[in-house]
Coordinates of C-alpha atoms and ligand atoms in Angstrom, one line a residue:
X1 CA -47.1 11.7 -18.9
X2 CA -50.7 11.8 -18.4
X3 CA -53.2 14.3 -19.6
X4 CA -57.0 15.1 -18.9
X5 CA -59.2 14.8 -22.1
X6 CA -62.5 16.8 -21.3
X7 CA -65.5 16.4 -23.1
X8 CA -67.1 19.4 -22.2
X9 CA -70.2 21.5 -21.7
X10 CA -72.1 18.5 -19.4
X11 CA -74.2 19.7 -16.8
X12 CA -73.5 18.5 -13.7
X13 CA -75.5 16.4 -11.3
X14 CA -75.2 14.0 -8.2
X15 CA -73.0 13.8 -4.8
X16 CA -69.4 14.2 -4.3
X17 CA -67.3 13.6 -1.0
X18 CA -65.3 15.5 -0.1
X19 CA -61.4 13.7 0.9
X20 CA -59.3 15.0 4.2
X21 CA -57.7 18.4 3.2
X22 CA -54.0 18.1 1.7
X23 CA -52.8 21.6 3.4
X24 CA -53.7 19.5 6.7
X25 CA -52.2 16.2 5.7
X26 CA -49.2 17.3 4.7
X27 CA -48.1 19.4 8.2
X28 CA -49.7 17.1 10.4
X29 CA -47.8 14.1 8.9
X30 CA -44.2 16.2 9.4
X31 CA -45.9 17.1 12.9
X32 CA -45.6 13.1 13.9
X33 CA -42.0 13.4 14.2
X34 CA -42.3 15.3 17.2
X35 CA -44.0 12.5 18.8
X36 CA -43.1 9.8 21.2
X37 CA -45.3 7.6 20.5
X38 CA -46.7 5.8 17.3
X39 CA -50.1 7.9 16.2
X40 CA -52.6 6.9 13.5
X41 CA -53.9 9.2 11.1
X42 CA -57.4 9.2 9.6
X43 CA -59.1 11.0 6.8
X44 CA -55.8 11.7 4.8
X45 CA -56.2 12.3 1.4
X46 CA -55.2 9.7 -1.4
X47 CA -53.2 11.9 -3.5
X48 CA -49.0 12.4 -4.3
X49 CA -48.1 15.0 -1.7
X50 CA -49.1 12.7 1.1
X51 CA -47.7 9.6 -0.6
X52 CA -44.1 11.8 -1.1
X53 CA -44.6 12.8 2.3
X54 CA -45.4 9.1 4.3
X55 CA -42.3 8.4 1.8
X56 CA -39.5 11.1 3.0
X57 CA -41.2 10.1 7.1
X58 CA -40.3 6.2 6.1
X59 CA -36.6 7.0 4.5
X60 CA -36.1 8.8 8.1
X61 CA -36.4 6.1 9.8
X62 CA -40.7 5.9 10.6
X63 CA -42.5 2.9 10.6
X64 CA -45.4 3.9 8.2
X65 CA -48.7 1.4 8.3
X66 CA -51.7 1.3 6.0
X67 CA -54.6 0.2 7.3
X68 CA -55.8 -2.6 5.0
X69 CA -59.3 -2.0 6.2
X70 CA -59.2 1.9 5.5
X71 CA -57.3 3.5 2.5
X72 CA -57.7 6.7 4.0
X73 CA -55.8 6.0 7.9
X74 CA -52.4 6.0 8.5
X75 CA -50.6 4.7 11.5
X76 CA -47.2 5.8 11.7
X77 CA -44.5 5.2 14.2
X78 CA -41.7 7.9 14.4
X79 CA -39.5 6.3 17.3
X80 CA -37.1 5.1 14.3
X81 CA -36.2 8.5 13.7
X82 CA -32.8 8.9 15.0
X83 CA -31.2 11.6 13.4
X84 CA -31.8 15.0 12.4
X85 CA -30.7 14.9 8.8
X86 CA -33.1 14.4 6.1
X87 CA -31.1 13.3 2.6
X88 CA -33.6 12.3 0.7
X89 CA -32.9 15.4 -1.7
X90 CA -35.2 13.3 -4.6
X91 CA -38.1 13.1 -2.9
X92 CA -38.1 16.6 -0.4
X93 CA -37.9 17.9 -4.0
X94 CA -41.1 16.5 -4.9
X95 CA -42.9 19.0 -2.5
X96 CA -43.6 22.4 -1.0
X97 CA -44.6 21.0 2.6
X98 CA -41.4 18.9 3.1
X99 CA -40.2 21.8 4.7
X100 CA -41.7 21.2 7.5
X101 CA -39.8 18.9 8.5
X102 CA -37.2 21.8 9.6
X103 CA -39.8 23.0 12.4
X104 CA -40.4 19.4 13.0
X105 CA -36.7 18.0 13.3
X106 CA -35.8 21.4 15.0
X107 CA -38.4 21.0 17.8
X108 CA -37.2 17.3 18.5
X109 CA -33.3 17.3 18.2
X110 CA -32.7 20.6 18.4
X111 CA -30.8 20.6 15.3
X112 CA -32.4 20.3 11.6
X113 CA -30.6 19.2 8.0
X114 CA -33.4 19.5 5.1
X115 CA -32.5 20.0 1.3
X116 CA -34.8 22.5 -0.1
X117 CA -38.5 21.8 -0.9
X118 CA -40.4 21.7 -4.2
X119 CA -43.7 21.9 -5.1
X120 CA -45.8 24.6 -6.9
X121 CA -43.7 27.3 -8.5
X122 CA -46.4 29.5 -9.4
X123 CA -44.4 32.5 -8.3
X124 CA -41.3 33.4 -6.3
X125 CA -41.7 31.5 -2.4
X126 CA -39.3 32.4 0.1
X127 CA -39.0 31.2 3.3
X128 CA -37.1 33.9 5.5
X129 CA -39.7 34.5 7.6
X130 CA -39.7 30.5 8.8
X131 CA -35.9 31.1 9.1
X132 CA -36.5 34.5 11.2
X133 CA -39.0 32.3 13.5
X134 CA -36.1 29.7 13.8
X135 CA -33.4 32.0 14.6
X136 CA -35.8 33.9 17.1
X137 CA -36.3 30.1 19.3
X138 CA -32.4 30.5 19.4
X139 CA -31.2 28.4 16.1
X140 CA -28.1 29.2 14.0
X141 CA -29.2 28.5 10.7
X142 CA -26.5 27.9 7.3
X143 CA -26.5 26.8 4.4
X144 CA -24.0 23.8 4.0
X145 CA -23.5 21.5 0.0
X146 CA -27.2 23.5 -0.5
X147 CA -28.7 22.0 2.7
X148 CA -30.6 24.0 5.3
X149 CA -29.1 23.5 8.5
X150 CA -30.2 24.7 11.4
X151 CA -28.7 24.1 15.2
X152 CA -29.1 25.1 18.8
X153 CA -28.2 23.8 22.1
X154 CA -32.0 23.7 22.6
X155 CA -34.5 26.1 21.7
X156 CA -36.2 28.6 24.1
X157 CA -39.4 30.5 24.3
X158 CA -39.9 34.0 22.4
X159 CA -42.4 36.3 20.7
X160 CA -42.3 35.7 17.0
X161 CA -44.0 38.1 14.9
X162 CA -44.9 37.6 11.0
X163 CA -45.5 40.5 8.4
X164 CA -46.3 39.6 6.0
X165 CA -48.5 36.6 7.5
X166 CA -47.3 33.3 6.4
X167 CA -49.2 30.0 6.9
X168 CA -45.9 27.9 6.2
X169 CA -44.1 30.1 8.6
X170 CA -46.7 30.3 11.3
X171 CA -46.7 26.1 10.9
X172 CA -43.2 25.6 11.4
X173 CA -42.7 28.1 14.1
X174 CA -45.1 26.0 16.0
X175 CA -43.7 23.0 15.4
X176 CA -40.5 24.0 16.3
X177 CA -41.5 25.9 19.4
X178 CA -43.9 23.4 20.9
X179 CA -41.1 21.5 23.1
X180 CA -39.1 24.6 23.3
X181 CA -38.6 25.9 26.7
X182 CA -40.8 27.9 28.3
X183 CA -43.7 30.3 25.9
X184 CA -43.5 31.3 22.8
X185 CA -46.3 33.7 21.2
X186 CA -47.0 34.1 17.8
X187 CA -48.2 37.3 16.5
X188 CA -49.8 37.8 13.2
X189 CA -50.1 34.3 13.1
X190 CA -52.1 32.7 9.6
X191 CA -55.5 31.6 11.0
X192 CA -56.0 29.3 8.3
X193 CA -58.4 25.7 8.8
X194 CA -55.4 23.7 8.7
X195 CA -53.3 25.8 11.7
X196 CA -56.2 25.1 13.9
X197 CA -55.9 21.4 12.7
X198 CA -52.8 21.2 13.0
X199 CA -52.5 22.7 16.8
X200 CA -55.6 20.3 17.5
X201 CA -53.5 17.0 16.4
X202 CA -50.7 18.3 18.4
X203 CA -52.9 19.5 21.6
X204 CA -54.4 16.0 21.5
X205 CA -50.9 14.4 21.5
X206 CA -50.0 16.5 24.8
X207 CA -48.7 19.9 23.5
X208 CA -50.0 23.0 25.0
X209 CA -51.4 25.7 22.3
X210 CA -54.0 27.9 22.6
X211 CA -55.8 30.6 20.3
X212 CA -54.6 29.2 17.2
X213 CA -57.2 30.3 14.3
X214 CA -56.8 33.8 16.2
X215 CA -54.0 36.5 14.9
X216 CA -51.8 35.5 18.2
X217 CA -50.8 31.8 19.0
X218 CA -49.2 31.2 22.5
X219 CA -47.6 28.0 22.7
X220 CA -46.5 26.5 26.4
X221 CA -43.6 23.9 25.8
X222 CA -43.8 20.4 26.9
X223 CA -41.2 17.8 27.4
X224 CA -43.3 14.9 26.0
X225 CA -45.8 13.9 23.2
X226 CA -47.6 10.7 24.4
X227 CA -51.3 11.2 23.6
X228 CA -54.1 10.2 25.6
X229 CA -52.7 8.3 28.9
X230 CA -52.2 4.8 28.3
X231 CA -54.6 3.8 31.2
X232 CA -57.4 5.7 29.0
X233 CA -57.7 3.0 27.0
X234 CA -58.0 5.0 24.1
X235 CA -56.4 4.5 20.4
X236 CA -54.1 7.0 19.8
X237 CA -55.9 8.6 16.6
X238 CA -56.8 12.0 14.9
X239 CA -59.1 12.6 11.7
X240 CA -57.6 15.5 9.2
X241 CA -60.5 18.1 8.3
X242 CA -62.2 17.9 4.9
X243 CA -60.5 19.3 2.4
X244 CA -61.7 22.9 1.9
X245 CA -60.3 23.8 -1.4
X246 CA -60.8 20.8 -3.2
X247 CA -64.7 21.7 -1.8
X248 CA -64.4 25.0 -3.3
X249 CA -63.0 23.5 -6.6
X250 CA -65.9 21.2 -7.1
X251 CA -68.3 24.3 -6.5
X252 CA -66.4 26.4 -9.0
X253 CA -67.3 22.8 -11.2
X254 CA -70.8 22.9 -11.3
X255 CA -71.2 26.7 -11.1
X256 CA -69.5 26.6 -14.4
X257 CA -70.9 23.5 -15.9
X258 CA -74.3 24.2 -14.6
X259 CA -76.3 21.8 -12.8
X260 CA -77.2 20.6 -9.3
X261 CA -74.5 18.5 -6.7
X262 CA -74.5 17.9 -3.4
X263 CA -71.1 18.2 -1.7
X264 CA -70.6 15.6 1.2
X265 CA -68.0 15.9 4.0
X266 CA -67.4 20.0 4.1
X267 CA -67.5 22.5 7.0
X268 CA -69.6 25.2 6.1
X269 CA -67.9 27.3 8.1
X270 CA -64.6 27.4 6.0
X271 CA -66.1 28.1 2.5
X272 CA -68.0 31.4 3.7
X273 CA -65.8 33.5 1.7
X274 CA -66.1 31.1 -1.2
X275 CA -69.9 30.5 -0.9
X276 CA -70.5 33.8 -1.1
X277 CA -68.6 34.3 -4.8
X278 CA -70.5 31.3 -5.7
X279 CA -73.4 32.6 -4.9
X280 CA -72.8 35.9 -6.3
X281 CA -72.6 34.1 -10.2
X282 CA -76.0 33.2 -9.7
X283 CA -75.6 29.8 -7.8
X284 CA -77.8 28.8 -5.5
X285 CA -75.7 27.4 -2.5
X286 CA -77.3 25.5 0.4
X287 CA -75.6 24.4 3.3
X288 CA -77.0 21.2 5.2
X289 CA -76.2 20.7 9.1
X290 CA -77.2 17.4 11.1
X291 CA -76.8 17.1 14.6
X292 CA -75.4 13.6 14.5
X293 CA -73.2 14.2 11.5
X294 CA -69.5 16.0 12.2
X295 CA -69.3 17.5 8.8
X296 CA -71.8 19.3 6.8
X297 CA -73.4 18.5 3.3
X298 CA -73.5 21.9 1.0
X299 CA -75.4 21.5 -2.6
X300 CA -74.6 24.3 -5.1
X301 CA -77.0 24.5 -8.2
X302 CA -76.8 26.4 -11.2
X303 CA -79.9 26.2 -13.6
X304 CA -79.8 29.3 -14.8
X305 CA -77.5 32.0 -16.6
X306 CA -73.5 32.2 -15.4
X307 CA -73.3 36.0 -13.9
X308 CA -70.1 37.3 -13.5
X309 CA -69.3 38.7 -9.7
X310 CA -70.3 42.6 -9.4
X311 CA -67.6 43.0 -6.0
X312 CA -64.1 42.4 -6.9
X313 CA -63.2 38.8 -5.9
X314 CA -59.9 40.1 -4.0
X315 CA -57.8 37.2 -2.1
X316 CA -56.1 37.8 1.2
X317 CA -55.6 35.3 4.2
X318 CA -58.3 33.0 6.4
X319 CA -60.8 33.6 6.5
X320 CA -60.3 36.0 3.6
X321 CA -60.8 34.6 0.1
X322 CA -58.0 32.1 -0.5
X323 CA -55.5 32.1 -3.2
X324 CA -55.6 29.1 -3.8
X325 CA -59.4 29.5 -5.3
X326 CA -57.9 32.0 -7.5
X327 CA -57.4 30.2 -10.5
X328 CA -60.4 28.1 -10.3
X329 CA -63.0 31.2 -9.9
X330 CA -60.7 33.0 -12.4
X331 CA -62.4 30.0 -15.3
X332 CA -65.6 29.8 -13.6
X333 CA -66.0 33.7 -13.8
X334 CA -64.3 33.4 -17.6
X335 CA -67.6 31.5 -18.8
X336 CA -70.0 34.2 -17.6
X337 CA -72.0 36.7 -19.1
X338 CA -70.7 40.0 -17.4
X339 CA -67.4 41.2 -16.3
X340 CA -65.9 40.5 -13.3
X341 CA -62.5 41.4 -11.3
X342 CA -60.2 39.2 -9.5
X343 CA -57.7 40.6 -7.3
X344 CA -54.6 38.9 -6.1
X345 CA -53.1 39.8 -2.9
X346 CA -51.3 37.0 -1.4
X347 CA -48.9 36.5 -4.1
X348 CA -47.1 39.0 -6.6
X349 CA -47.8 37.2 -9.7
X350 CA -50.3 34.0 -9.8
X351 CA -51.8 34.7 -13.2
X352 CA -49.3 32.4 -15.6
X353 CA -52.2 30.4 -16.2
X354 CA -54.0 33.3 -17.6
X355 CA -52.7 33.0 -20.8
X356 CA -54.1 28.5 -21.2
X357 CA -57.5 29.9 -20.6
X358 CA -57.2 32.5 -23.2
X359 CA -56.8 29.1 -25.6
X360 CA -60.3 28.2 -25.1
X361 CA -61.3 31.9 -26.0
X362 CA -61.5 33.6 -22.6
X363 CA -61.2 37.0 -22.7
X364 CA -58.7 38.4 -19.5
X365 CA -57.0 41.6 -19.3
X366 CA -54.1 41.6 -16.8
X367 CA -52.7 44.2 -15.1
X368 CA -50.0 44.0 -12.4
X369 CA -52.1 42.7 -9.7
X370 CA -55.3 42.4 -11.0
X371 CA -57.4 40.3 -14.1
X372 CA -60.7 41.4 -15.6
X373 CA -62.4 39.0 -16.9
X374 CA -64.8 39.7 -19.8
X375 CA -67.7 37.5 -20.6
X376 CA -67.0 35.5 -24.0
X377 CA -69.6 35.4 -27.1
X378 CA -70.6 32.2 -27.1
X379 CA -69.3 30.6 -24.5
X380 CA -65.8 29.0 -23.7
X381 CA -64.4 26.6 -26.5
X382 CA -63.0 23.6 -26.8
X383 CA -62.2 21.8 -29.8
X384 CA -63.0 18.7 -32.1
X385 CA -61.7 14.9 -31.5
X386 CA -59.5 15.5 -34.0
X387 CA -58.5 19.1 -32.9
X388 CA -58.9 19.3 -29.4
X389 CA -57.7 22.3 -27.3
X390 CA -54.7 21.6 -25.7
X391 CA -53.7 23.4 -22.6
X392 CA -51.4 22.9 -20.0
X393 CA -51.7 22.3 -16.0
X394 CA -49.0 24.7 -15.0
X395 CA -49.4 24.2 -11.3
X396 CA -52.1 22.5 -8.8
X397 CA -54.6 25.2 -8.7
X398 CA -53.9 26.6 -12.1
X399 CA -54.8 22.5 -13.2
X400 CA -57.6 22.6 -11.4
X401 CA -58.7 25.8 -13.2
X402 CA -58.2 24.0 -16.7
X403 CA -60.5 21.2 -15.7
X404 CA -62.6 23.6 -14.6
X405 CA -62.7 25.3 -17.9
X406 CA -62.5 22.1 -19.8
X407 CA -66.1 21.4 -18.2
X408 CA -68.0 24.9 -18.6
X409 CA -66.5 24.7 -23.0
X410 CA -68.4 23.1 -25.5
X411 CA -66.0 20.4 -27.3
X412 CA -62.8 18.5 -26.9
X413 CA -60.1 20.3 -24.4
X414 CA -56.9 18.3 -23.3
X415 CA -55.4 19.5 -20.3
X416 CA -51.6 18.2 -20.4
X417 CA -49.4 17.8 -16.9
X418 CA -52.4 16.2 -15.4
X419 CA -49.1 14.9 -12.4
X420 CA -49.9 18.7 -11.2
X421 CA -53.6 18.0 -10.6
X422 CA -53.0 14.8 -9.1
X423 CA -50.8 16.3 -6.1
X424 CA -53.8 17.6 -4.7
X425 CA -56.8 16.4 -6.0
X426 CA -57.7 12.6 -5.0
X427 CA -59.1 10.7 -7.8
X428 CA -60.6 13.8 -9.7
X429 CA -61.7 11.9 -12.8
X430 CA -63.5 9.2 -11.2
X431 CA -65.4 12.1 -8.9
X432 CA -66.2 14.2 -11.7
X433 CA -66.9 11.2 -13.8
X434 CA -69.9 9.8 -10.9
X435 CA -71.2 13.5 -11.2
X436 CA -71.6 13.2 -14.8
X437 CA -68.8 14.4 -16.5
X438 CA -67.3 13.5 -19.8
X439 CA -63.6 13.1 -18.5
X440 CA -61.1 10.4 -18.7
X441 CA -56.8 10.3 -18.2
X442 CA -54.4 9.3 -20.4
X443 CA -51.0 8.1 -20.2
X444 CA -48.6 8.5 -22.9
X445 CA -45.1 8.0 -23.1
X446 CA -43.0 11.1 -24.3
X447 CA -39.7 11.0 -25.7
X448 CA -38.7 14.2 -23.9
X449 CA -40.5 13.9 -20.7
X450 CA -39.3 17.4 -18.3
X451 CA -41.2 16.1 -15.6
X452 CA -40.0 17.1 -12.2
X453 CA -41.3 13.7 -10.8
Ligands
UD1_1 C1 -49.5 27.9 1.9 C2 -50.3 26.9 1.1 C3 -50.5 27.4 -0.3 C4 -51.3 28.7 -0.3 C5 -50.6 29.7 0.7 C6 -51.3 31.0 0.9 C7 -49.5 24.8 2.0 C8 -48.6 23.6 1.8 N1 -49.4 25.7 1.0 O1 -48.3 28.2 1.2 O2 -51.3 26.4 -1.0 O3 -51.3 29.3 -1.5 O4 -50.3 29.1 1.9 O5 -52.6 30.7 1.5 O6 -50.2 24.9 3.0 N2 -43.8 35.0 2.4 C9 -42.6 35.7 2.6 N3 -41.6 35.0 3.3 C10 -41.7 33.7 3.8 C11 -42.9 33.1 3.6 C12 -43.9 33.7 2.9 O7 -42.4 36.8 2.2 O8 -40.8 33.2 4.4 C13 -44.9 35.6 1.6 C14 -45.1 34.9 0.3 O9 -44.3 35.4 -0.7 C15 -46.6 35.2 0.1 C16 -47.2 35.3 1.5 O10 -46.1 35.4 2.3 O11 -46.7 36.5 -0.6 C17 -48.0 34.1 1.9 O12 -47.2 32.9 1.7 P1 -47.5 31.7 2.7 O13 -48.7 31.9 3.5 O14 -46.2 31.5 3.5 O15 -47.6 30.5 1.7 P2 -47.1 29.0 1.9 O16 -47.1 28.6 3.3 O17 -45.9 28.8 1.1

């Protein structure tokens, strides 16, 4: 098992860049199935979704390629893939976005056999509305030995609608409908950064989307996935956007830590919502923009007091505030001096961290939907060497919240299940550490390890 142990209350200071965003990664890699030709990746992020991921793509039958040159590109080949069952149980297990590979495997054989996915089980995560999208492109779908299994004699066109909207649901039905017959339009479609991504890598390889990033998606099928024509001369390739939440996370770092960072590799344009609760605690957040850069540089500084947010932070989909930032503002705002309200309207219940950050002495009240978050005498605590505070990384974010934590308390915090953080964060310690931060992993061998892994 490995843990985080956080020496805390160091200010902050230096530059950070920012890896290719996992929510991206991890559709656009199921998304190369549908291809019919091999396609290289670039900008994925080094972290254990994407590995899990390459892996399940490999067991299928995908010739998968590191480039020995670049640690972050990927080519990968998906002409081995010759049937449409999936029985790596083990390893789909090991992740949420696995199920994508329904929409994927659906929209090339017409047919899909999946175990269930994994990942974050921070509340309740059903999937009908990816099944409803299925069922409306004209699949049956069962469930056979706890498989989901899904078959058609070839999908067709339709109008899909989503309530409530689902990013999950809104990737899969595109992925499934994008060599379906005739149109399909998506209504209520998620509008997130990585759908746009995501119907960019597939637009390049041939497919015919347009408006995604708006509420309504209308998707032309097309026989064939090929790329750039082979006369073009050009590699078959496609860069993954920066990682916007792991962006967000390192802001929530040094607004809580205090200090100055500059945040390479970002697009300004997808952290509005977050910038602006950054801000409101008394950061000072400036974005950079070259003309012969792609990405933008932002640097948040916080030299003076913490301030609690005065407007509710409330979460709802792009280019609303995301959930996943939740937990992450939730410490950050826990280490100011006023009170502040977080609001959570994605999910029903993401606040099972709440009680981990009451270890280090914040002060939250809950209610059903809702946390306010007092400012704490003092400051947030950690512990001594000898006693440190020990809390655990429940999920991803709610890890990520933790180390946040761990940076703004004074003293020793240990943040256990640091396999949670690692899933979406690439190499956190060694960033954080090249900022400034007293931080380090350990690996220790428990007799009872219930690791999921
Ligand atoms: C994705 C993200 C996750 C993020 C979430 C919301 C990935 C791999 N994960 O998760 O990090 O927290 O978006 O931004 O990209 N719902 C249903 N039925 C369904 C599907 C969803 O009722 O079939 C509901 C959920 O309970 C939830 C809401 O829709 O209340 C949003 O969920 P959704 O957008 O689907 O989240 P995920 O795609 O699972």
């Amino acid at each position: 098992m490995d843990k985080y142990v956080i020496n805390g209350g160091k200010k902050l200071f230096g530059e950070v860049n920012i890896s290719g965003a996992k929510n991206a990664a991890v559709a656009i890699i199921p998304a190369v199935v549908l291809c019919d030709v091999p396609c290289k990746l670039r900008n994925l992020p080094n972290i254990r979704d994407v590995s899990v991921i390459l892996s399940i793509l490999e067991n299928m039958g995908a010739k998968v390629d590191r480039d020995p040159t670049d640690p972050s590109a990927v080519t990968i080949d998906p002409r081995g893939i010759t049937s449409y069952k999936v029985s790596c149980d083990d390893l789909v297990a090991k992740m949420r976005a696995s199920y994508y590979l329904l929409g994927a495997l659906l929209g090339k054989f017409g047919k899909a056999d999946v175990p269930p996915p994994g990942g974050c089980k921070f509340c309740k995560r059903p999937i009908d509305l990816h099944i409803r999208a299925f069922e409306a492109l004209g699949a049956e779908y069962k469930d056979i030995d706890d498989h989901i299994v899904l078959e058609s004699d070839g999908l067709k066109g339709t109008e899909i609608n989503f309530d409530p909207v689902s990013v999950g649901a809104t990737i899969n039905a595109i992925l499934a409908a994008v060599k379906a017959e005739g149109k399909t339009i998506i209504t209520s479609a998620a509008k997130e950064p990585h759908i746009v991504d995501l119907a960019n890598f597939l637009n390049y390889m041939g497919a015919n989307i347009k408006k995604a990033g708006t509420d309504e998606i209308k998707i032309t099928g097309v026989k064939e996935l090929r790329g750039p024509s082979d006369d073009s001369g050009e590699e078959i390739s496609y860069t993954i956007i920066p990682d916007q939440i792991e962006a967000g996370t390192y802001m929530a770092a040094v607004a809580a830590a205090g200090g100055e960072i500059t945040i390479n590799n970002v697009t300004a344009q997808h952290l509005r919502s977050i910038m602006k609760v950054i801000t409101e605690t008394g950061a000072k957040v400036t974005v950079i923009s070259d003309p012969n850069r792609e990405y933008e540089t932002v640097t948040v500084a916080r030299r003076g007091d913490l301030r609690g947010c005065k407007n509710q932070v409330i979460t709802s989909p792009h280019p609303g505030f995301p959930t996943d930032m939740q937990p992450p503002i939730t410490a950050l705002l826990a280490a100011a001096n006023s009170t502040s309200t977080v609001v959570e309207a994605v999910w029903a219940n993401r606040f099972s961290y709440v009680p981990e950050l009451r270890k280090l002495g914040a002060e939250i009240d809950e209610n059903k939907s809702s946390l306010t978050i007092h400012p704490v005498a003092g400051g947030l605590k950690g512990g001594t060497r000898k006693k440190p505070v020990s809390v655990r990384a429940l999920d991803l974010r709610a890890g990520a919240a933790m180390v946040i934590a761990g940076l703004a308390a004074e003293g020793i915090t240990e943040v256990e299940d640091a396999k949670y953080v690692k899933r979406g964060y690439e190499d956190i310690v060694g960033k954080l550490t090249a900022l400034g931060a007293d931080i380090r992993m350990v690996t220790y061998k428990e007799i009872t390890d219930d690791s999921d892994e």
